Coordinates of C-alpha atoms in Angstrom, one line a residue:
M1 CA 0.0 0.0 0.0
R2 CA 1.2 3.5 -0.9
I3 CA -0.5 6.6 0.3
L4 CA -0.2 9.8 -1.8
T5 CA -1.4 13.4 -1.4
A6 CA -4.3 14.0 -3.8
S7 CA -5.2 17.5 -2.4
D8 CA -5.2 19.3 0.9
R9 CA -8.3 17.3 1.8
S10 CA -7.8 14.0 0.2
L11 CA -5.4 11.0 0.0
L12 CA -5.0 8.5 -2.8
V13 CA -4.2 5.0 -1.7
E14 CA -2.5 2.6 -4.1
A15 CA -3.5 -1.1 -3.7
A16 CA -1.8 -4.1 -5.2
D17 CA -4.6 -4.8 -7.6
L18 CA -8.3 -4.1 -8.3
D19 CA -9.5 -6.8 -5.9
E20 CA -7.5 -5.3 -3.0
A21 CA -8.7 -1.8 -3.9
M22 CA -12.3 -3.0 -3.7
R23 CA -11.8 -4.8 -0.4
L24 CA -10.0 -1.7 1.1
N25 CA -12.8 0.5 0.0
L26 CA -15.3 -1.6 1.9
A27 CA -13.1 -1.9 5.0
W28 CA -12.9 1.9 5.3
D29 CA -16.7 2.4 5.5
G30 CA -17.4 4.4 8.6
T31 CA -13.8 5.5 9.2
P32 CA -13.9 8.6 11.4
G33 CA -13.2 11.8 9.5
V34 CA -13.7 10.2 6.0
V35 CA -16.2 12.2 3.9
E36 CA -16.2 10.0 0.8
R37 CA -14.4 7.2 -1.0
I38 CA -13.9 6.8 -4.7
P39 CA -12.5 3.4 -5.7
G40 CA -10.5 3.1 -8.9
A41 CA -8.9 0.4 -10.9
R42 CA -6.0 0.0 -8.4
T43 CA -6.6 2.9 -6.0
V44 CA -9.1 4.4 -3.5
L45 CA -9.4 8.2 -3.3
V46 CA -10.3 9.1 0.3
R47 CA -11.7 12.6 1.0
F48 CA -11.6 13.7 4.6
D49 CA -12.9 16.5 6.8
P50 CA -9.8 18.5 8.1
V51 CA -11.8 19.5 11.2
R52 CA -12.2 15.9 12.3
T53 CA -8.8 14.5 11.2
T54 CA -5.5 15.3 9.6
A55 CA -3.8 13.8 6.5
A56 CA -1.1 12.3 8.7
S57 CA -3.5 10.8 11.2
L58 CA -5.8 9.4 8.5
A59 CA -2.8 8.0 6.6
A60 CA -1.7 6.1 9.7
V61 CA -5.2 4.6 10.1
L62 CA -5.5 3.6 6.5
S63 CA -2.0 2.1 6.3
A64 CA -2.8 -0.1 9.4
T65 CA -5.8 -1.6 7.7
V66 CA -5.7 -5.4 7.3
V67 CA -8.2 -7.1 4.9
D68 CA -8.8 -10.7 4.4
V69 CA -8.1 -12.6 1.1
E70 CA -11.8 -13.2 0.3
H71 CA -13.1 -11.6 -2.9
V72 CA -15.6 -8.8 -2.6
P73 CA -19.1 -10.2 -2.1
H74 CA -21.8 -9.6 -4.8
T75 CA -24.3 -7.1 -3.6
S76 CA -26.9 -7.8 -6.3
A77 CA -27.2 -9.5 -9.7
V78 CA -28.5 -8.2 -13.0
T79 CA -28.8 -9.7 -16.5
I80 CA -28.2 -7.4 -19.5
P81 CA -29.4 -8.4 -23.0
V82 CA -26.9 -7.2 -25.7
Q83 CA -27.1 -7.0 -29.5
Y84 CA -23.5 -7.7 -30.5
D85 CA -23.3 -5.4 -33.6
G86 CA -20.9 -2.7 -32.4
E87 CA -18.8 -0.7 -34.8
D88 CA -15.6 -1.8 -33.2
L89 CA -16.4 -5.5 -32.7
A90 CA -14.2 -6.7 -35.6
E91 CA -11.3 -4.3 -34.7
A92 CA -11.4 -5.2 -31.0
A93 CA -11.4 -8.9 -31.9
A94 CA -8.4 -8.4 -34.1
L95 CA -6.6 -6.5 -31.3
L96 CA -7.2 -9.5 -29.0
G97 CA -6.1 -12.0 -31.7
V98 CA -9.5 -13.8 -31.8
S99 CA -12.5 -13.9 -34.1
A100 CA -15.5 -11.6 -33.5
E101 CA -17.5 -14.7 -32.8
E102 CA -15.1 -15.9 -30.1
L103 CA -15.0 -12.4 -28.5
V104 CA -18.8 -12.4 -28.2
N105 CA -18.9 -16.0 -26.9
R106 CA -16.3 -15.2 -24.2
H107 CA -18.0 -12.0 -23.3
L108 CA -21.2 -14.0 -22.7
A109 CA -19.4 -16.7 -20.8
A110 CA -17.3 -14.6 -18.5
H111 CA -18.3 -13.8 -14.9
W112 CA -18.5 -10.0 -14.5
Q113 CA -18.7 -7.8 -11.5
V114 CA -19.0 -4.0 -11.1
A115 CA -15.7 -2.8 -9.6
F116 CA -16.5 0.9 -9.3
S117 CA -18.4 3.8 -10.9
G118 CA -16.9 6.5 -13.0
F119 CA -17.4 9.6 -15.0
A120 CA -21.2 9.9 -14.9
P121 CA -24.2 8.4 -13.0
G122 CA -24.8 4.8 -14.0
F123 CA -21.5 4.2 -15.7
G124 CA -20.0 1.1 -14.0
Y125 CA -16.5 -0.2 -14.7
V126 CA -17.2 -4.0 -14.9
V127 CA -14.4 -6.5 -14.6
G128 CA -14.5 -10.1 -15.6
N129 CA -12.6 -13.3 -14.9
D130 CA -11.5 -13.9 -18.5
P131 CA -7.9 -12.6 -19.1
L132 CA -8.6 -12.2 -22.8
F133 CA -10.2 -8.8 -22.1
D134 CA -7.5 -6.1 -22.1
V135 CA -8.3 -3.8 -25.0
P136 CA -6.7 -0.4 -25.7
R137 CA -8.9 2.6 -26.1
R138 CA -9.5 4.1 -29.5
S139 CA -6.7 6.4 -30.6
S140 CA -9.3 9.0 -31.6
P141 CA -12.4 9.2 -29.4
R142 CA -15.8 9.5 -31.0
T143 CA -17.7 12.8 -30.5
R144 CA -21.0 10.9 -30.0
V145 CA -21.5 7.4 -28.5
P146 CA -25.1 6.4 -28.3
A147 CA -26.8 5.6 -25.0
G148 CA -26.8 1.9 -24.3
S149 CA -23.5 1.2 -26.1
V150 CA -21.7 -1.8 -24.7
A151 CA -17.9 -1.2 -24.9
L152 CA -14.5 -2.4 -23.9
A153 CA -11.4 -0.5 -22.6
G154 CA -8.5 -2.0 -20.7
A155 CA -9.7 -4.8 -18.6
F156 CA -13.2 -3.4 -18.3
T157 CA -16.5 -3.5 -20.0
G158 CA -19.1 -0.9 -19.6
V159 CA -22.4 0.5 -20.8
Y160 CA -22.8 4.2 -21.7
P161 CA -25.8 5.5 -19.7
R162 CA -26.5 8.4 -22.1
E163 CA -25.2 9.8 -25.3
S164 CA -21.7 11.3 -24.9
P165 CA -18.3 11.4 -26.5
G166 CA -16.1 8.4 -25.7
G167 CA -13.0 6.5 -26.6
W168 CA -14.0 2.9 -25.7
Q169 CA -14.3 0.1 -28.2
L170 CA -18.0 -0.5 -29.1
I171 CA -19.0 -4.1 -29.3
G172 CA -22.8 -4.0 -29.0
R173 CA -25.8 -2.2 -27.6
T174 CA -28.6 -2.7 -25.0
D175 CA -32.0 -1.3 -24.2
A176 CA -31.4 -1.6 -20.5
V177 CA -31.5 1.7 -18.6
M178 CA -28.3 2.2 -16.7
W179 CA -29.5 5.2 -14.7
D180 CA -33.0 6.3 -13.6
I181 CA -33.3 8.9 -10.8
D182 CA -36.8 7.6 -10.0
R183 CA -35.6 4.0 -9.5
D184 CA -34.2 2.6 -6.2
P185 CA -31.3 2.4 -6.5
P186 CA -30.9 4.7 -9.5
A187 CA -27.8 2.9 -10.9
L188 CA -28.4 -0.5 -12.4
L189 CA -24.7 -1.2 -12.2
A190 CA -23.6 -0.2 -8.7
P191 CA -20.2 -1.4 -7.2
G192 CA -20.4 -5.1 -6.2
T193 CA -23.2 -5.9 -8.6
S194 CA -22.8 -9.3 -10.4
V195 CA -23.5 -8.9 -14.2
R196 CA -24.4 -11.5 -16.7
F197 CA -24.5 -10.5 -20.4
V198 CA -26.9 -12.5 -22.7
A199 CA -27.4 -12.2 -26.5
S200 CA -30.6 -10.2 -26.9
R201 CA -32.2 -12.9 -29.1
E202 CA -32.2 -15.3 -26.1
A203 CA -35.1 -15.5 -23.6
V204 CA -34.0 -13.4 -20.6
S205 CA -35.6 -15.2 -17.6
A206 CA -33.4 -13.5 -15.0
A207 CA -33.7 -10.0 -16.3
E208 CA -36.5 -8.7 -14.1
P209 CA -34.4 -5.7 -12.9
V210 CA -33.5 -4.9 -16.5
E211 CA -37.0 -5.2 -17.9
A212 CA -38.4 -3.1 -15.1
S213 CA -35.9 -0.3 -15.7
A214 CA -36.2 -0.5 -19.5
A215 CA -39.9 -0.1 -19.3
Q216 CA -39.5 3.1 -17.4
G217 CA -37.7 4.7 -20.4
M218 CA -34.6 6.8 -20.3
P219 CA -33.9 8.5 -17.0
R220 CA -35.2 12.0 -16.3
G221 CA -32.5 14.5 -15.5
R222 CA -34.6 17.6 -14.8
H223 CA -36.8 18.0 -11.8
A224 CA -39.0 21.1 -11.2
P225 CA -41.7 21.7 -8.6
A226 CA -45.0 19.9 -9.0
D227 CA -46.7 23.0 -10.4
L228 CA -43.9 23.5 -13.0
R229 CA -43.5 21.4 -16.2
S230 CA -40.2 19.6 -16.5
A231 CA -37.8 19.8 -19.4
P232 CA -35.1 17.4 -20.4
A233 CA -31.6 17.7 -19.1
R234 CA -28.7 18.9 -21.2
P235 CA -26.7 16.3 -23.1
D236 CA -23.3 15.4 -21.7
A237 CA -20.5 17.8 -22.3
S238 CA -17.8 15.2 -21.6
S239 CA -17.3 11.5 -21.3
P240 CA -15.1 8.9 -19.6
E241 CA -11.5 10.3 -19.6
T242 CA -12.0 12.4 -22.7
S243 CA -12.1 16.1 -23.5
L244 CA -14.1 19.0 -22.2
A245 CA -16.6 20.9 -24.3
P246 CA -16.4 24.7 -24.9
L247 CA -18.3 26.8 -22.4
G248 CA -22.0 27.0 -23.3
S249 CA -21.6 24.5 -26.2
A250 CA -24.3 22.0 -25.1
D251 CA -27.4 21.6 -27.3
E252 CA -29.8 24.3 -26.3
S253 CA -32.6 22.7 -28.3
S254 CA -33.0 20.1 -25.5
N255 CA -34.2 22.8 -23.1
G256 CA -38.0 23.4 -23.0
A257 CA -39.7 26.2 -21.2
L258 CA -41.2 25.9 -17.8
S259 CA -44.9 26.8 -17.5
E260 CA -46.2 29.7 -15.3
P261 CA -47.3 28.5 -11.8
K262 CA -51.1 28.3 -11.9
P263 CA -52.7 30.0 -8.9
S264 CA -55.6 28.5 -7.0
S265 CA -58.6 30.7 -6.6
L266 CA -58.1 30.4 -2.9
T267 CA -54.4 31.2 -2.7
R268 CA -52.0 33.9 -3.9
P269 CA -49.8 33.1 -6.9
R270 CA -46.4 31.7 -5.9
P271 CA -43.5 34.2 -6.2
A272 CA -41.3 33.3 -9.2
I273 CA -38.5 34.5 -11.4
E274 CA -38.9 34.6 -15.2
V275 CA -35.9 34.5 -17.5
I276 CA -36.0 37.3 -20.0
R277 CA -32.5 36.9 -21.4
P278 CA -30.3 34.0 -20.3
S279 CA -26.6 34.3 -19.8
L280 CA -24.0 32.0 -21.4
Q281 CA -25.1 29.6 -18.7
L282 CA -27.8 30.2 -16.1
L283 CA -28.2 27.4 -13.6
V284 CA -29.8 26.6 -10.3
Q285 CA -27.2 25.7 -7.7
D286 CA -26.9 24.8 -4.0
L287 CA -24.3 23.1 -1.8
G288 CA -24.4 20.0 -4.0
R289 CA -24.9 16.3 -3.4
P290 CA -21.8 14.8 -1.7
G291 CA -21.8 11.2 -0.7
H292 CA -23.0 9.6 -3.9
A293 CA -19.6 8.7 -5.5
A294 CA -20.4 5.0 -5.4
L295 CA -23.2 5.7 -7.9
G296 CA -20.9 7.7 -10.2
V297 CA -22.3 11.0 -9.0
S298 CA -20.0 13.9 -8.1
A299 CA -20.9 16.5 -5.5
S300 CA -21.3 19.3 -8.0
G301 CA -22.9 22.4 -6.3
A302 CA -22.2 26.1 -6.5
A303 CA -18.9 26.9 -8.2
D304 CA -18.3 29.9 -5.9
R305 CA -19.4 28.7 -2.5
T306 CA -18.4 31.9 -0.8
A307 CA -20.7 33.9 -3.1
M308 CA -23.6 31.5 -2.5
R309 CA -23.2 31.8 1.3
D310 CA -22.9 35.6 1.1
A311 CA -26.0 35.8 -1.0
N312 CA -28.1 33.6 1.3
R313 CA -26.9 35.5 4.4
A314 CA -27.9 38.8 2.8
V315 CA -31.5 37.8 2.2
G316 CA -32.0 35.7 5.4
N317 CA -31.8 32.2 3.9
A318 CA -30.1 29.2 5.3
P319 CA -26.5 28.8 3.9
G320 CA -27.5 26.0 1.6
A321 CA -30.6 27.5 0.0
A322 CA -30.7 27.3 -3.8
V323 CA -29.5 30.3 -5.9
L324 CA -29.1 31.2 -9.5
E325 CA -25.6 31.0 -10.9
S326 CA -25.1 33.1 -14.0
V327 CA -22.0 33.0 -16.3
G328 CA -22.0 36.6 -17.6
G329 CA -24.9 39.0 -17.8
T330 CA -28.6 38.1 -17.7
A331 CA -32.0 39.7 -17.4
L332 CA -34.8 38.4 -15.1
R333 CA -38.3 39.4 -14.2
F334 CA -39.8 39.0 -10.7
H335 CA -43.4 37.8 -10.3
G336 CA -44.6 38.7 -6.8
D337 CA -42.9 40.8 -4.1
G338 CA -39.7 39.7 -2.3
V339 CA -36.1 40.4 -1.5
A340 CA -33.1 39.6 -3.7
V341 CA -29.3 40.2 -3.8
V342 CA -26.5 39.9 -6.3
A343 CA -23.1 38.5 -5.2
G344 CA -20.1 36.9 -6.8
A345 CA -18.9 38.7 -10.0
T346 CA -19.2 42.5 -10.1
G347 CA -20.7 44.6 -12.9
D348 CA -23.5 46.9 -13.7
I349 CA -26.7 45.9 -11.8
T350 CA -29.9 47.6 -12.7
L351 CA -33.5 47.2 -11.4
T352 CA -36.3 48.6 -13.6
D353 CA -39.9 48.8 -12.4
A354 CA -43.1 48.2 -14.3
D355 CA -43.2 51.9 -15.2
G356 CA -39.8 51.8 -16.8
V357 CA -38.0 53.6 -13.9
A358 CA -34.5 52.2 -13.5
R359 CA -32.1 52.4 -10.6
R360 CA -28.7 51.0 -9.8
I361 CA -28.4 48.3 -7.3
P362 CA -25.2 48.0 -5.1
H363 CA -23.4 44.7 -5.3
G364 CA -24.0 42.5 -2.2
S365 CA -26.8 44.7 -0.8
P366 CA -30.3 43.1 -0.5
F367 CA -33.0 45.0 -2.3
A368 CA -36.8 44.8 -2.3
T369 CA -38.5 43.5 -5.5
V370 CA -42.0 44.2 -6.6
S371 CA -44.0 42.1 -9.1
G372 CA -43.0 43.2 -12.6
D373 CA -39.5 44.4 -11.6
E374 CA -36.7 43.5 -14.1
L375 CA -33.2 42.8 -13.0
A376 CA -30.4 43.3 -15.6
L377 CA -26.8 42.2 -15.0
G378 CA -24.2 43.6 -17.3
H379 CA -21.1 41.8 -18.5
P380 CA -18.9 41.2 -15.4
A381 CA -16.1 43.7 -14.9
Q382 CA -14.5 41.4 -12.4
G383 CA -15.1 37.7 -12.0
L384 CA -17.1 35.4 -14.2
R385 CA -20.1 34.1 -12.2
Y386 CA -22.9 36.2 -10.7
V387 CA -24.9 34.6 -7.9
I388 CA -28.5 35.8 -7.5
G389 CA -30.1 35.0 -4.2
V390 CA -33.8 35.5 -3.3
R391 CA -35.5 35.3 0.1
G392 CA -36.9 31.8 0.4
G393 CA -34.5 30.3 -2.1
I394 CA -35.1 28.9 -5.6
D395 CA -37.7 26.1 -5.4
V396 CA -37.1 23.2 -7.9
D397 CA -37.4 19.5 -7.2
A398 CA -34.3 17.9 -5.6
A399 CA -32.4 15.1 -7.2
L400 CA -30.6 12.9 -4.7
G401 CA -31.1 15.6 -2.0
S402 CA -29.9 18.5 -4.0
R403 CA -31.3 21.2 -6.3
S404 CA -27.9 21.7 -8.1
S405 CA -27.6 21.3 -11.8
D406 CA -24.8 18.9 -12.7
T407 CA -23.9 19.8 -16.3
L408 CA -21.8 16.7 -16.8
A409 CA -24.1 14.1 -15.3
G410 CA -27.4 15.7 -16.4
L411 CA -28.8 15.7 -12.9
G412 CA -31.0 18.5 -11.5
P413 CA -32.7 21.3 -13.5
A414 CA -31.4 22.0 -17.0
A415 CA -29.8 25.3 -17.9
L416 CA -32.5 28.0 -17.9
A417 CA -33.6 29.6 -21.2
A418 CA -35.6 32.6 -22.2
G419 CA -39.2 32.2 -21.0
D420 CA -38.4 29.7 -18.3
I421 CA -40.0 30.4 -14.9
V422 CA -38.7 29.1 -11.6
A423 CA -40.6 29.3 -8.3
I424 CA -39.3 31.0 -5.2
G425 CA -39.6 29.1 -2.0
D426 CA -41.1 30.1 1.3
A427 CA -38.4 28.9 3.7
A428 CA -38.2 30.6 7.1
V429 CA -36.2 33.8 7.2
A430 CA -33.0 33.8 9.3
A431 CA -31.0 36.7 10.5
V432 CA -30.0 39.0 7.7
D433 CA -26.2 39.7 7.3
P434 CA -25.3 42.0 4.4
V435 CA -22.4 40.9 2.2
P436 CA -19.1 42.5 3.1
R437 CA -17.2 44.7 0.7
P438 CA -17.0 43.0 -2.7
R439 CA -14.1 40.5 -3.0
D440 CA -11.2 41.4 -5.3
L441 CA -12.0 39.2 -8.2
P442 CA -9.9 39.0 -11.4
A443 CA -10.7 40.6 -14.7
S444 CA -9.5 39.3 -18.1
G445 CA -5.7 39.9 -18.3
D446 CA -5.2 39.9 -14.5
L447 CA -2.6 37.6 -12.9
V448 CA -3.9 35.4 -10.1
E449 CA -1.9 33.2 -7.7
L450 CA -3.5 29.8 -6.7
A451 CA -2.0 27.6 -4.0
I452 CA -1.7 23.9 -4.9
T453 CA -0.5 20.7 -3.4
L454 CA 1.6 18.4 -5.6
G455 CA 0.4 14.9 -6.3
P456 CA -0.7 12.3 -6.6
R457 CA 1.1 11.8 -10.0
D458 CA 3.7 14.5 -10.0
D459 CA 6.3 11.7 -10.3
W460 CA 5.0 11.0 -13.8
F461 CA 6.5 14.3 -14.9
T462 CA 10.0 15.5 -15.5
A463 CA 11.8 17.8 -13.0
S464 CA 11.6 20.6 -15.7
A465 CA 7.8 20.1 -15.9
L466 CA 7.4 20.6 -12.2
E467 CA 9.4 23.8 -12.5
T468 CA 7.4 24.9 -15.5
L469 CA 4.2 24.3 -13.5
T470 CA 5.0 26.9 -10.9
T471 CA 7.1 29.4 -12.8
Q472 CA 5.2 29.7 -16.0
E473 CA 2.0 31.8 -16.4
W474 CA -1.0 29.8 -17.5
L475 CA -3.7 31.4 -19.6
V476 CA -7.4 30.7 -18.9
T477 CA -8.9 29.7 -22.4
P478 CA -12.5 30.2 -23.5
R479 CA -12.8 26.4 -23.7
S480 CA -13.8 26.3 -20.1
D481 CA -16.9 25.4 -18.2
R482 CA -18.1 23.9 -14.9
V483 CA -16.4 20.6 -15.8
G484 CA -13.0 22.3 -15.9
I485 CA -10.8 25.2 -17.0
R486 CA -8.6 24.5 -20.0
L487 CA -5.3 26.2 -19.5
H488 CA -2.6 27.1 -22.0
G489 CA 1.1 27.7 -21.4
D490 CA 3.9 28.4 -23.8
V491 CA 5.8 25.3 -22.6
P492 CA 3.7 22.2 -22.2
L493 CA 4.2 19.9 -19.2
E494 CA 6.6 17.1 -20.2
R495 CA 5.9 13.6 -19.1
E496 CA 8.5 11.3 -17.5
T497 CA 6.2 8.3 -17.7
P498 CA 4.4 7.5 -20.9
G499 CA 1.0 5.8 -21.3
E500 CA -2.2 5.9 -19.4
L501 CA -3.1 5.4 -15.8
P502 CA -5.7 2.8 -14.8
S503 CA -8.8 4.9 -14.0
E504 CA -8.5 6.5 -10.6
G505 CA -10.4 9.1 -8.6
A506 CA -10.1 12.9 -9.0
V507 CA -11.2 15.8 -6.8
T508 CA -12.5 19.3 -7.5
G509 CA -9.4 21.4 -8.1
A510 CA -7.3 18.6 -9.6
I511 CA -4.9 19.6 -12.3
Q512 CA -5.1 16.9 -14.9
V513 CA -2.6 16.8 -17.7
P514 CA -3.7 15.3 -21.1
P515 CA -1.1 14.0 -23.6
D516 CA -0.7 17.5 -25.1
G517 CA 0.8 18.8 -21.8
Q518 CA -1.8 21.6 -21.4
P519 CA -3.5 21.2 -18.0
V520 CA -7.2 21.1 -17.2
L521 CA -8.2 22.5 -13.8
F522 CA -11.3 20.5 -12.6
L523 CA -14.3 22.4 -11.3
P524 CA -17.4 21.0 -9.5
D525 CA -18.9 19.0 -12.4
H526 CA -15.7 17.1 -13.2
P527 CA -15.7 13.4 -13.9
L528 CA -15.1 11.3 -10.7
T529 CA -12.4 9.2 -12.4
G530 CA -9.9 9.6 -15.2
G531 CA -6.9 8.0 -16.8
Y532 CA -4.7 11.1 -17.3
P533 CA -2.2 11.8 -14.6
I534 CA -3.0 14.6 -12.0
I535 CA 0.1 16.6 -11.2
G536 CA -1.4 18.6 -8.3
A537 CA -4.6 20.1 -6.9
V538 CA -5.7 23.6 -6.0
T539 CA -6.3 24.0 -2.3
D540 CA -9.8 24.2 -1.0
R541 CA -9.6 27.8 0.0
C542 CA -8.6 28.8 -3.5
L543 CA -11.4 26.9 -5.3
D544 CA -13.9 29.7 -5.2
L545 CA -11.4 32.1 -6.7
A546 CA -10.6 29.6 -9.4
A547 CA -14.3 29.4 -10.3
Q548 CA -14.4 33.2 -10.9
L549 CA -11.5 33.2 -13.4
P550 CA -12.7 34.7 -16.8
P551 CA -11.2 33.8 -20.1
G552 CA -8.0 35.8 -20.6
A553 CA -7.0 35.7 -16.9
R554 CA -3.6 34.3 -16.1
I555 CA -2.6 31.9 -13.3
R556 CA 0.6 31.3 -11.4
F557 CA 0.6 28.2 -9.2
R558 CA 2.3 28.2 -5.8
I559 CA 3.1 24.9 -4.1
E560 CA 1.8 24.7 -0.5
G561 CA 2.5 21.8 1.9
A562 CA 4.6 18.7 1.6
R563 CA 3.8 15.7 -0.6
S564 CA 3.0 12.5 1.4

């Protein structure tokens, strides 16, 4: 066992093999101070609460763990019917030195078990007992892999839960639904599940879980209040261990309008907010949904947690009340009277009443709203993301206990479009605490210093690359979103160790380095696992600042703390 620093709040534990990693992951269930565990192909990422334990104390506890030699027990069993007609079937068979028919027969005959979950809800990394299956990924990932595609990569097989880019070898397809938020549990392939693949032409006598889930249709990713009509979630912007999409590039046609709340004749209309002009990305966010990594679900949540807490304090909400997060300027109309505030990025803030009278609104100061008032936010002068808080919070249905929109996983409400209306809640009002003086957020062209910890894979890079990481300025490119910030430097980071890592966990703030040597700084909607090495991670206290970096800003990294 080797224990490495993964961030200032997480450790990466290397095991001897996949089986040991799975057993260690189970053994650490309930360990004091541990917030979440993310098992990988030969690792377990352990996130901890620094108030309850320290990295050194936790490392001592983890390293003293003794596990038996028994295999991980099966937690459940499912049967998945497959039509073996994938585009890569012949190529994958050739890579393995067998015929396509033999590949299919051995895929059907092998005993499979879900080892861990990865980049998105419902994506299980399934490992089998047949040593034949060790297939390299495609040299050039596809931009669109259909939902239900059955694929191979490395020693794993998996099923894509929804359409997304991907680099795995496609050998077939299934109609089984991998993820359904309304099913219990939502993930068909959860860690520990025993999996049997059958040719779809066969009678599937043992497929009750599959048939039940398939009958429910594809999972619903958007959840609004009962009196608002739901719209489908946005498609994936990323995929297992592949590239990020440009900011705001997801298909807007997937987003339908929400209907106006219908008042009862005996009650007053619910207060609500109507979107007049959306920003590049206008989302509902709260503190996120930590604790669901085993299902392949990241915590997500507000990118700038400080701004969200400031906004909620200013209007008297609980700290975790849902807010609107706007990348760039937007225009909103209030239905009903209330109290609102704008925090986060700074720029021109104007409130115009129904008579057309406009007034400037100070940043961070709560202001009364009257039905018909329109709030206009200009392009930020500093920062990137506005946070709009309203007394009572934004009221949309929760998914796994959170109202956050996870743009990678498609969980929670979809990005808001013109004409959408979201309800305002009626949560009890707490003490009001106006936002302090606006933070000093960066503008395009500014240089920002971010503290980082090295690891867990800094030893995959040359000594000159480590020097380049901290001495070179890194440009924030426009190809950035809530999944991550794509950075560019004049000198790429040079690898000492070639090849790919077996998939392993990643944290928010991780600095992952693809083969081109240009880093990606992960933000809240990042994939849980990946195969590119992570050279370091931004410290927790710098994450909110990182989320406010606009395109054109420059970063200089400063190493903080010692590597384990």
